[in-house]
Coordinates of C-alpha atoms in Angstrom, one line a residue:
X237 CA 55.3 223.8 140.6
X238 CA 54.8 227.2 141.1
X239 CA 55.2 229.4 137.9
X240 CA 53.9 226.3 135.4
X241 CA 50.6 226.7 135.5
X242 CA 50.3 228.9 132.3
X243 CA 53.1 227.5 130.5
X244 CA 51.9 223.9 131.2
X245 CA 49.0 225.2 128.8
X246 CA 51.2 225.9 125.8
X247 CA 52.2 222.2 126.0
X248 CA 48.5 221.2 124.7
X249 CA 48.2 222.0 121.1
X250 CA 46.8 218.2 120.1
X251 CA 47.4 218.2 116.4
X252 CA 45.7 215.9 114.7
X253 CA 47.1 215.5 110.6
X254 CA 45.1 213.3 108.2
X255 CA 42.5 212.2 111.0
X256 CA 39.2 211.6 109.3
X257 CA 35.6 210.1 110.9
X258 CA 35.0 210.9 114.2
X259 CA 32.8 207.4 115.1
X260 CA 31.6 206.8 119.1
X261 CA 32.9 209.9 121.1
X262 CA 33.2 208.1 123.8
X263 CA 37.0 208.5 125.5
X264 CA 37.3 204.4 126.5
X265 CA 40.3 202.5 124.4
X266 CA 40.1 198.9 125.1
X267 CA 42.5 197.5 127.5
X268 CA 43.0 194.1 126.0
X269 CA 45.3 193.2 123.3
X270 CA 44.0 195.1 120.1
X271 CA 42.2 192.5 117.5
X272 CA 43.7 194.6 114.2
X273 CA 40.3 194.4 112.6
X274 CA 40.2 197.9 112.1
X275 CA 42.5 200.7 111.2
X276 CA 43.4 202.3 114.4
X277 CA 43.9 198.5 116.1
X278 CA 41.0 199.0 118.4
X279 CA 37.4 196.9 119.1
X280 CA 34.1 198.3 118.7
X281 CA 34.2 200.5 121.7
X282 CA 37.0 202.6 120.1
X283 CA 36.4 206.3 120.3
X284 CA 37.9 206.5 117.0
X285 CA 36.5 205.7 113.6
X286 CA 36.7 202.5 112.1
X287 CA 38.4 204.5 108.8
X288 CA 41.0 207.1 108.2
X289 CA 41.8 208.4 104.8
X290 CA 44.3 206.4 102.5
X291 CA 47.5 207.9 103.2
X292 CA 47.4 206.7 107.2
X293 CA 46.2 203.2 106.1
X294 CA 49.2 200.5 105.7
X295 CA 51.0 202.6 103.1
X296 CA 54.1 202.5 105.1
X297 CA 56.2 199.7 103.2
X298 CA 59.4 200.0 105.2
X299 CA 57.3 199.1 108.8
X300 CA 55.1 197.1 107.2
X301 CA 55.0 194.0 108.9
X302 CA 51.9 191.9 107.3
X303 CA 50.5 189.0 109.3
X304 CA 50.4 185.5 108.2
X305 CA 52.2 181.9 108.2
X306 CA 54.5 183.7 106.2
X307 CA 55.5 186.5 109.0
X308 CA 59.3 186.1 110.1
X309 CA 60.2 186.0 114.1
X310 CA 60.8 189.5 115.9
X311 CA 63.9 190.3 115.4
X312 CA 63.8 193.1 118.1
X313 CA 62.7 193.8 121.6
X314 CA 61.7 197.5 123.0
X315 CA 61.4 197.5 126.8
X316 CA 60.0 200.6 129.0
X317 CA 57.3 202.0 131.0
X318 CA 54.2 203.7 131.1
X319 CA 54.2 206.6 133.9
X320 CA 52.0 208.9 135.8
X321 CA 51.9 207.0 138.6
X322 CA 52.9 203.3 136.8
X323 CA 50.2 202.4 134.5
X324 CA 49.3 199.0 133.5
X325 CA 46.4 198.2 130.9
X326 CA 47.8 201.1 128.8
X327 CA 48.1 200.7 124.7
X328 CA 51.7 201.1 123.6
X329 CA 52.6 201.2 120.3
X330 CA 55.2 202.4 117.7
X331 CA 53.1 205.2 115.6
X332 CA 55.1 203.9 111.7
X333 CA 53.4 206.3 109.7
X334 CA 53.2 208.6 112.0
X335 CA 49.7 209.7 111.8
X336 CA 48.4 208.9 115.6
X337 CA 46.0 205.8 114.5
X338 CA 47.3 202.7 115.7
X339 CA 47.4 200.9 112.4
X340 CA 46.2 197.3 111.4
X341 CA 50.0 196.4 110.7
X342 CA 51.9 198.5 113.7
X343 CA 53.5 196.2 116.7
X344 CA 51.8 196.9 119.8
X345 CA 51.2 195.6 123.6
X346 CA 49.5 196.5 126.3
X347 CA 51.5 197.7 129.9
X348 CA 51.7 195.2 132.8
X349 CA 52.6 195.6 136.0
X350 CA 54.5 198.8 137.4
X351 CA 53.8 199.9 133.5
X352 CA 56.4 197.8 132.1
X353 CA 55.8 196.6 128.8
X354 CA 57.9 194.9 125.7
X355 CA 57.5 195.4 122.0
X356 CA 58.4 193.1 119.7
X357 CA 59.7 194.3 116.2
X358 CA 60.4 193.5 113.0
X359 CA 64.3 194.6 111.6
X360 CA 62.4 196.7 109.1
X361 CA 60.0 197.6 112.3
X362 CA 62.8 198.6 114.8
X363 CA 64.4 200.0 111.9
X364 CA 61.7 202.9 112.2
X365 CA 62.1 203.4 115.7
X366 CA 64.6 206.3 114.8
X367 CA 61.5 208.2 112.9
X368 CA 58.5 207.0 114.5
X369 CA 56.5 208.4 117.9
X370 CA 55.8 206.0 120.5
X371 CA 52.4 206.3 122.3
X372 CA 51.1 204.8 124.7
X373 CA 46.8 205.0 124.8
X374 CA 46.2 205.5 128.3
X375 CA 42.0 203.8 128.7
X376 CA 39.6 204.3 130.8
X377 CA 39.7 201.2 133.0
X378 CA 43.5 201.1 132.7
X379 CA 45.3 201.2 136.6
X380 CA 47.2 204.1 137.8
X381 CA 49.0 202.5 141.0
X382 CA 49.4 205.8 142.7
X383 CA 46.0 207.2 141.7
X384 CA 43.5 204.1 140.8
X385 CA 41.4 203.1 138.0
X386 CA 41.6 205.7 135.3
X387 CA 38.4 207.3 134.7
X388 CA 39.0 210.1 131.3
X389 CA 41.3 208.7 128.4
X390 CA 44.6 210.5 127.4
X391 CA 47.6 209.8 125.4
X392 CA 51.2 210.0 125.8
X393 CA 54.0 210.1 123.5
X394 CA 58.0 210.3 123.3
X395 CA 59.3 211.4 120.2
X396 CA 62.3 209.8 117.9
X397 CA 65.9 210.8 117.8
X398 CA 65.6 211.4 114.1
X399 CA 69.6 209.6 114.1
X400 CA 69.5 206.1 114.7
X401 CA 67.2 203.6 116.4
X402 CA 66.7 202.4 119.7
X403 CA 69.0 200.1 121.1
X404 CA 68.9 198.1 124.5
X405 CA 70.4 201.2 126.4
X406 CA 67.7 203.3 125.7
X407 CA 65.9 204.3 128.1
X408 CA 61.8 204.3 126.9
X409 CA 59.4 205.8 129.8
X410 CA 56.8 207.1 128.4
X411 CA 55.5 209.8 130.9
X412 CA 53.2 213.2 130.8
X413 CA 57.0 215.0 130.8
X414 CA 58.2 213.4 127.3
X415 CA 54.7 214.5 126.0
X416 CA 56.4 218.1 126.9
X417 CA 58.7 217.4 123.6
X418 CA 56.3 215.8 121.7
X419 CA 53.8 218.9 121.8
X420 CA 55.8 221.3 120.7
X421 CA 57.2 218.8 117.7
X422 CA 53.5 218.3 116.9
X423 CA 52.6 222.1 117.0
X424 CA 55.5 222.9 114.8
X425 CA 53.9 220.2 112.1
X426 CA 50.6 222.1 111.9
X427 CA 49.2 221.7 109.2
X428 CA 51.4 220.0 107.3
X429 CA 51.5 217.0 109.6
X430 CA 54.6 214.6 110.3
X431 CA 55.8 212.1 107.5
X432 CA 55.8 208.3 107.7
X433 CA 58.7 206.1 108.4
X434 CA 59.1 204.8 104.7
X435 CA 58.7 208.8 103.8
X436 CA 61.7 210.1 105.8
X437 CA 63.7 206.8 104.9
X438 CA 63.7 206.9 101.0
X439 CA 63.9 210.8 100.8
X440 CA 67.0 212.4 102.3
X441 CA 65.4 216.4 102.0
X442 CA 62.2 214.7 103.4
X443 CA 64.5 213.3 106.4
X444 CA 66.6 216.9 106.6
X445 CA 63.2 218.7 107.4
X446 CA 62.0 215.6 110.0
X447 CA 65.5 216.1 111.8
X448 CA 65.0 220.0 112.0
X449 CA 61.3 219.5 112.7
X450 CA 62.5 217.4 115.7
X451 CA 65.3 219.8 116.8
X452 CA 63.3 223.0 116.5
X453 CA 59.6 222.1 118.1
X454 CA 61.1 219.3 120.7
X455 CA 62.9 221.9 123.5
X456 CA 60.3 224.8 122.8
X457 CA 58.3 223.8 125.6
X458 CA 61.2 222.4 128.0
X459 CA 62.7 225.4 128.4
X460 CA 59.2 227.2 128.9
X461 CA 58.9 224.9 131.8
X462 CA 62.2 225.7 132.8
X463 CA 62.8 221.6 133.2
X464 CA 65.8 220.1 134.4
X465 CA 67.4 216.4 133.9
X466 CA 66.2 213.8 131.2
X467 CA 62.8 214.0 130.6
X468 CA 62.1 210.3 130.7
X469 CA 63.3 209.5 134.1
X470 CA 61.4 207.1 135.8
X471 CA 60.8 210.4 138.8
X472 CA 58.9 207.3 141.3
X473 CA 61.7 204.8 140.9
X474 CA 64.2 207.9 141.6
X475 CA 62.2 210.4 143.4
X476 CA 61.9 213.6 142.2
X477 CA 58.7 215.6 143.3
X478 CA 58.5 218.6 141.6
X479 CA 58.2 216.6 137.9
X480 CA 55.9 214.2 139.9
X481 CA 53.8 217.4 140.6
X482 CA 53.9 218.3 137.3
X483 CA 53.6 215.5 135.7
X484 CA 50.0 215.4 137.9
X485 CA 48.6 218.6 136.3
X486 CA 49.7 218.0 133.0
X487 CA 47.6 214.6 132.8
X488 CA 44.7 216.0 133.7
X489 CA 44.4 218.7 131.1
X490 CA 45.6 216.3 128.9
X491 CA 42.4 214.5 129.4
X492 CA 40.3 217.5 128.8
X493 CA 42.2 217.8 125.3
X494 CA 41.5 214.1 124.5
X495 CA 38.4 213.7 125.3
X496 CA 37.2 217.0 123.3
X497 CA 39.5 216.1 120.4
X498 CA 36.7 213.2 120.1
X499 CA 34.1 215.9 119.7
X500 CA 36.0 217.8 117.3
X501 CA 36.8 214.1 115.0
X502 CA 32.7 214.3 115.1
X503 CA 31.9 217.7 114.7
X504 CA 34.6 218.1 111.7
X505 CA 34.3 214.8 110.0
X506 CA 36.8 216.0 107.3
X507 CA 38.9 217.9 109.1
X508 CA 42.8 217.5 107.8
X509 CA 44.1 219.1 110.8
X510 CA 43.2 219.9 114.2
X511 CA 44.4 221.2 117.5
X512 CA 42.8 221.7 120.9
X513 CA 44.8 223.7 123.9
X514 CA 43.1 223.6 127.9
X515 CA 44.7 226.6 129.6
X516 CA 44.6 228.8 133.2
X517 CA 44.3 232.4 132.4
X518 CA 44.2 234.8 136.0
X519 CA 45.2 237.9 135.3
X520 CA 47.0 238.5 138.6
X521 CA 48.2 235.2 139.4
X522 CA 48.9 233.2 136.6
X523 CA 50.0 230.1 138.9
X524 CA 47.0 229.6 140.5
X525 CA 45.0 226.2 140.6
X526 CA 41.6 227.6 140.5
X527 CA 42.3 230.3 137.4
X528 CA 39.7 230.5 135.1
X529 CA 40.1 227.5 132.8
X530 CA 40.3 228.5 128.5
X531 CA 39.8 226.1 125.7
X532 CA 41.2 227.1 122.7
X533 CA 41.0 225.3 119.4
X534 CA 41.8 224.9 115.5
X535 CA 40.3 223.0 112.4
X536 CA 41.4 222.7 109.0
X537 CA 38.6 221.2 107.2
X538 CA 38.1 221.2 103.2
X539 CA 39.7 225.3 103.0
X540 CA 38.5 226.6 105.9
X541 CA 40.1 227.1 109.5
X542 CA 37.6 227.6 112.3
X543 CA 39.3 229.0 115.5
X544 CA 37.3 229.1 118.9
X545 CA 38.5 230.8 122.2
X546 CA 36.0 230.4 125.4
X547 CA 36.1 230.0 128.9
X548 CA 34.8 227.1 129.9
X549 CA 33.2 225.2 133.5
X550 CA 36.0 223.8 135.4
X551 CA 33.1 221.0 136.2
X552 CA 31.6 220.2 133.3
X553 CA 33.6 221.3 130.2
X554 CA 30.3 223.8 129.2
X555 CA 31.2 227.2 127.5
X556 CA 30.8 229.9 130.3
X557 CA 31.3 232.8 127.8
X558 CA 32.8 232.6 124.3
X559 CA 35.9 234.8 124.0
X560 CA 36.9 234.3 120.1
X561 CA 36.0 233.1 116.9
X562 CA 37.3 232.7 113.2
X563 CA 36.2 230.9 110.4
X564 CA 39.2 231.7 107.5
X565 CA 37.8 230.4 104.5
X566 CA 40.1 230.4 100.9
X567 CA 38.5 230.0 97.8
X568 CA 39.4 230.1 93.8
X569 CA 37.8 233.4 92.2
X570 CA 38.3 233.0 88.6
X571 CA 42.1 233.1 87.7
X572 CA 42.2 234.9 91.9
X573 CA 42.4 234.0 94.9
X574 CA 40.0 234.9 97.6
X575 CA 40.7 234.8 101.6
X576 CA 37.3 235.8 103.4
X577 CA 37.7 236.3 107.4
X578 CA 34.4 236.2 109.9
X579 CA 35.4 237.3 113.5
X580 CA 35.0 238.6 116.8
X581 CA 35.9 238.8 119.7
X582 CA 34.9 239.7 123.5
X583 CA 36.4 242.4 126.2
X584 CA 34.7 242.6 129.6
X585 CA 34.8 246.5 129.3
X586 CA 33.8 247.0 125.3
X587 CA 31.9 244.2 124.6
X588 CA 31.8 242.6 120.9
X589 CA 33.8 243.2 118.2
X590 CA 32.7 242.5 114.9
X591 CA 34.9 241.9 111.8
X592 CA 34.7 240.8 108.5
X593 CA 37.6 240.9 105.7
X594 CA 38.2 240.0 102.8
X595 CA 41.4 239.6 100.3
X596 CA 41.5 239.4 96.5
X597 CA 44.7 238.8 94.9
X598 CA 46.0 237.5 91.6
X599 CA 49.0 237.8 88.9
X600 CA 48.8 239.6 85.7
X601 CA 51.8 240.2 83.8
X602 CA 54.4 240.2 86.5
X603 CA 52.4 242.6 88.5
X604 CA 51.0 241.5 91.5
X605 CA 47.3 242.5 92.6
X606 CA 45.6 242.8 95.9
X607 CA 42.4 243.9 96.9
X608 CA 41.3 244.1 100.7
X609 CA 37.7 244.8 102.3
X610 CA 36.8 245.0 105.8
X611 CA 34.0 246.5 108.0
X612 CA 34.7 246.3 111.9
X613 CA 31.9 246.8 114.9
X614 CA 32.8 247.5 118.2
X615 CA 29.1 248.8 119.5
X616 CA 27.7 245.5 120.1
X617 CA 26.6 243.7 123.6
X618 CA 26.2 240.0 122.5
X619 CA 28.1 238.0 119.8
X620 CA 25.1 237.3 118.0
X621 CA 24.5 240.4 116.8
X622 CA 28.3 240.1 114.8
X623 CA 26.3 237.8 112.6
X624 CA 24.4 240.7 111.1
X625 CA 27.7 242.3 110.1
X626 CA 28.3 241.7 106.2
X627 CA 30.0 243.6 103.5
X628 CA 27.1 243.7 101.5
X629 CA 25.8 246.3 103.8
X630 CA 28.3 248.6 104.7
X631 CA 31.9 249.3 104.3
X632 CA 34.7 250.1 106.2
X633 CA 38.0 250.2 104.2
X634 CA 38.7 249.6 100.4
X635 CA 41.7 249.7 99.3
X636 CA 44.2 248.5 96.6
X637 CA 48.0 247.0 97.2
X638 CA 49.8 246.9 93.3
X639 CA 53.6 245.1 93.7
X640 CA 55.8 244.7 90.8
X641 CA 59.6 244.8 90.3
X642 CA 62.7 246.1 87.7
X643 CA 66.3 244.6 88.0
X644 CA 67.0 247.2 90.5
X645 CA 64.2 247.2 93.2
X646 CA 61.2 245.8 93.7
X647 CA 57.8 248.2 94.3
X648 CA 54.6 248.5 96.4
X649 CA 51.6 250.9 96.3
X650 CA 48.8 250.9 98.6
X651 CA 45.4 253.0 97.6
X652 CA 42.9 253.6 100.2
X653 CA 39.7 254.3 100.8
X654 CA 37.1 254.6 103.7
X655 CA 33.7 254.5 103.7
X656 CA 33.0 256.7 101.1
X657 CA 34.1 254.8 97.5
X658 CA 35.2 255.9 94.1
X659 CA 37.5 253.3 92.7
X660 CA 35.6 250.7 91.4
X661 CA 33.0 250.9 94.3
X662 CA 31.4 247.5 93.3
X663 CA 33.9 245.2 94.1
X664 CA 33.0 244.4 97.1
X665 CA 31.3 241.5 99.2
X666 CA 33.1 238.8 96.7
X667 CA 32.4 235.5 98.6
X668 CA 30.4 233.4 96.1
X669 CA 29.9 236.0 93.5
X670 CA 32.7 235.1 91.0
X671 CA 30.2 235.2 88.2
X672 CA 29.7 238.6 88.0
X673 CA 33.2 240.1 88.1
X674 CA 35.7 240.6 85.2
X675 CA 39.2 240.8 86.9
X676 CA 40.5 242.4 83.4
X677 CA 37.9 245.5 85.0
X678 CA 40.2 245.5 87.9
X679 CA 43.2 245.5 85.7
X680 CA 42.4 248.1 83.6
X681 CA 41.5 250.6 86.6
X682 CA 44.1 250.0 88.4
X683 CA 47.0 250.6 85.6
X684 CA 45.6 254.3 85.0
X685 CA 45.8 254.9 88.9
X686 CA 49.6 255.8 88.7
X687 CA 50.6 253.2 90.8
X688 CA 54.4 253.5 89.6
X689 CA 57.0 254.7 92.4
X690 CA 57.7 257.9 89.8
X691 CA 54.1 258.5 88.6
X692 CA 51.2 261.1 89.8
X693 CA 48.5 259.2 91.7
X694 CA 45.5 259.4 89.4
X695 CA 42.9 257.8 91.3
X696 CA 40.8 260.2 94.5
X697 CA 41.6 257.4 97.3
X698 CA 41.7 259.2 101.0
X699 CA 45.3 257.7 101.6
X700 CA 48.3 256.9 99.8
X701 CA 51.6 255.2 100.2
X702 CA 54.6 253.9 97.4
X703 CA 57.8 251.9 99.0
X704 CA 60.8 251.3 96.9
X705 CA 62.9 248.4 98.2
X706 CA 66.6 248.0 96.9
X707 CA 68.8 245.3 97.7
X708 CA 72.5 245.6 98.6
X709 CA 74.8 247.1 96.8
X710 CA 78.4 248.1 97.3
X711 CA 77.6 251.5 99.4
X712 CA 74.6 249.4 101.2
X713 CA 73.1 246.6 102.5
X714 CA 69.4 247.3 102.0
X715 CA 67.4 250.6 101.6
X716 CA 63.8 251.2 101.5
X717 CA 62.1 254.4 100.2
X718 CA 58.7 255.3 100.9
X719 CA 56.5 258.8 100.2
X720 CA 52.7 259.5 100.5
X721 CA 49.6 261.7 99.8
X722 CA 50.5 264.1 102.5
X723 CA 53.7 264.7 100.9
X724 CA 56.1 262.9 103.4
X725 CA 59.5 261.2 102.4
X726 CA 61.7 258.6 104.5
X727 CA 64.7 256.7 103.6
X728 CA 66.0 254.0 106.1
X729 CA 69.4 252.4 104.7
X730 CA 71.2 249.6 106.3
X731 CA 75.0 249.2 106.3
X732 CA 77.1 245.8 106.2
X733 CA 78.5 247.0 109.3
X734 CA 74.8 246.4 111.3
X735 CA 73.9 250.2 111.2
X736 CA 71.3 251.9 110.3
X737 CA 70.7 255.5 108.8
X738 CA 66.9 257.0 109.3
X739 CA 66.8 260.3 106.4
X740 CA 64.2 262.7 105.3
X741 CA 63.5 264.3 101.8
X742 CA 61.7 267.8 102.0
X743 CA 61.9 268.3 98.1
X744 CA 60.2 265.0 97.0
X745 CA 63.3 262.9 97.3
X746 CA 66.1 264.9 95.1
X747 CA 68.5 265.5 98.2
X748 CA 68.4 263.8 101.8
X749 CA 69.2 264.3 105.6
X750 CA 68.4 264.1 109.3
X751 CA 64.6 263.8 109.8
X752 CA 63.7 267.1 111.8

């Protein structure tokens, strides 16, 4: 396994669309049959909540299989396996709506002996076996033949062919190694999340994007791992040791994930969606077993993303020393948009650093409008002192970005200033102060700055920069042409032919050649 043990740690991103509550944290799934008295198909000892929002809920009409005297006969049976070592008392089930909550009204079973279990399914049900994942909740309690009773909950997953549904030839294992595809399908969902069965079925673009969704995020982590033969071989049946080995290390920090995607369901009761990702890091040996371990997450909740980086107790899961953080919150602003950015981060030589920034930006008669604040600290010794950092009290860059466009090319002028501020100095520290700012102010400064690509810059910024972009025309493919304050012209042209041509002006753009 050598050479896996970072890249396993790309295979981890648990995203979690459209999860909602958080409930018991606990990790235990019940290993009897599920009752279906609530939505995710578990007892009261779930670690999941007892809701989820509307859209994960039953509204899947082409899987929807609804119980009763008048329910017809399974018309279908799905046969496979649950494998680390063969599990038995594992929850499989096939995931309709896609949403990773086993639904009241999604066929389900629990793994017997050697992890063999059968699913029975509806035509409409099997039907969606070409869109829908297949998991298997893996309990604590549930039996690991090779390993014993199974003491931290995980999941597994194998993903859809996106073509046509299974058929008795298919092959279904469900193992820690078709998880590899299901990751990097999941990760390439973020944060839009995965559509349901009936979604994909009744909407060909919607099914287009699911098929390309499958193609392009399903083999981005095989061929980081460098994996050879099907990826749902049964590898005790027909031994193969090195994805047995693998297969070993990728459970177990697929556990960590599980369990602490729990505490994120709690901790971000609304969160829309989520991802966790256990990793090695060593700087000179990225292989080996006893490399410090990271834990690295993302929320979505309401319209902000909070991103957390720490190293974290191999033992106990505790935060040694925390490495990163972001909270990325977007917000109306009048007519505007504002994006407001809280971060830091940590170096074992510098310390802290401290950031905060913040973008304005808005339309206004075809003429595009951005406004961009930061201050950055890299003099501090402990992270709470970034939490004093604000840009109410200092100032690090201000500057303007003005974008428009003619039938020829389109424009862009960037105005900046540092620390010292002249152009419209109070327009700063926006976050919650909408009330007191008139973007017509902004509007009206900005169009006497001489922001055209042929004007004089009117405004006394510290830097200066105008780009003209042109698209192809008979002579070219693409040029752009960009001067600033200090008096500097380039030219970069780009033939049909794949070339490129790098020019300077020295007489503000009238004649061109070689850069000296």
């Amino acid at each position: 396994m050598n050479n896996n043990y970072l890249l396993i740690s790309l295979l981890f991103s648990l995203a979690v669309t459209a999860c909602g509550g958080g409930g018991d944290t606990s990790s235990a799934i019940p290993t009897a049959a599920p009752t279906q008295t609530n939505n995710n198909g578990n007892d009261n000892n779930s670690s999941e909540d007892d809701s989820s929002d509307d859209d994960s809920s039953g509204d899947d009409s082409t899987g929807d299989d609804s119980t009763g005297d008048d329910t017809p006969p399974p018309a279908y049976t799905v046969s496979g396996k649950v494998i680390d070592g063969y599990i038995s008392g594992a929850t499989v089930w096939l995931d309709i709506n896609n949403n990773g909550l086993l639904d009241s009204e999604e066929p389900n079973t629990i793994s017997g002996d050697e992890g063999s279990f059968s699913l029975e399914l509806s035509e409409s049900q099997h039907a969606c076996t070409a869109y829908s994942m297949l998991r298997a909740n893996v309990p604590v309690g549930a039996i690991d033949e090779d390993n014993g009773e199974i003491e931290r909950a995980f999941q597994m997953v194998i993903v859809p062919n996106g073509i046509e549904p299974l058929n008795d030839n298919s092959v279904i294992n469900i193992t820690p190694l078709t998880t590899v595809s299901w990751k990097g399908v999941e990760k390439e969902s973020v944060p839009t999340g995965i559509p349901g069965c009936s979604e994909i079925v009744n909407d060909q673009s919607i099914k287009s994007e699911f098929v390309s969704l499958l193609r392009n995020g399903s083999g981005e982590y095989v061929k980081l791992l460098n994996l050879s033969g099907p990826l749902n071989m049964d590898y005790i049946m027909v031994p193969n040791a090195e994805q047995r080995e693998l297969a070993t290390a990728l459970v177990e920090l697929l556990k960590k994930n599980y369990a602490y995607e729990k505490t994120l369901e709690t901790k971000y009761p609304d969160s829309t969606a989520f991802h966790v990702n256990f990793y090695r890091q060593n700087d000179s040996d990225e292989t080996n077993a006893s490399a410090e371990l990271i834990r690295y997450y993302e929320v979505i909740e309401g319209n902000t993303l909070y991103l957390r980086k720490a190293k974290i107790d191999e033992l106990t899961d505790e935060v040694i020393n925390q490495d990163y953080y972001l909270n990325k919150t977007v917000s109306a602003f009048n007519t505007a948009q504002l994006t407001t950015e809280y971060s830091w981060s940590f170096n074992d030589t510098y310390g802290y650093s401290c950031n905060v920034f913040e973008t304005l930006e808005f339309e206004s008669e075809n003429v595009s409008y951005y406004l961009l604040n930061n201050v950055q600290r890299n003099d501090f010794s402990t992270f709470s002192q970034c939490e004093q950092v604000s840009l109410a009290t200092e100032i690090g860059g201000h500057s303007f970005i003005i974008e428009y466009q003619n039938e020829s090319a389109a424009f862009s002028t960037r105005l900046y200033e540092e620390y010292s501020l002249s152009v419209l100095p109070n327009w700063i520290g926006l976050e919650g102060r909408e009330d007191e700012f008139d973007l017509a102010e902004l509007i009206s400064e900005l169009s006497m700055s001489g922001y055209e690509f042929d004007e004089i810059v009117m405004v006394p910024v510290d830097i200066w920069e105008k780009h003209k972009y042109e698209d192809s025309t008979e002579n070219f493919d693409s040029r752009v042409t960009s001067y600033n304050h200090s008096g500097k012209w380039e030219r970069t042209t780009k033939f049909s032919d794949g070339s490129t041509l790098e020019e300077c002006s020295y007489d503000e753009g009238v004649s061109w050649k070689t850069c000296d």
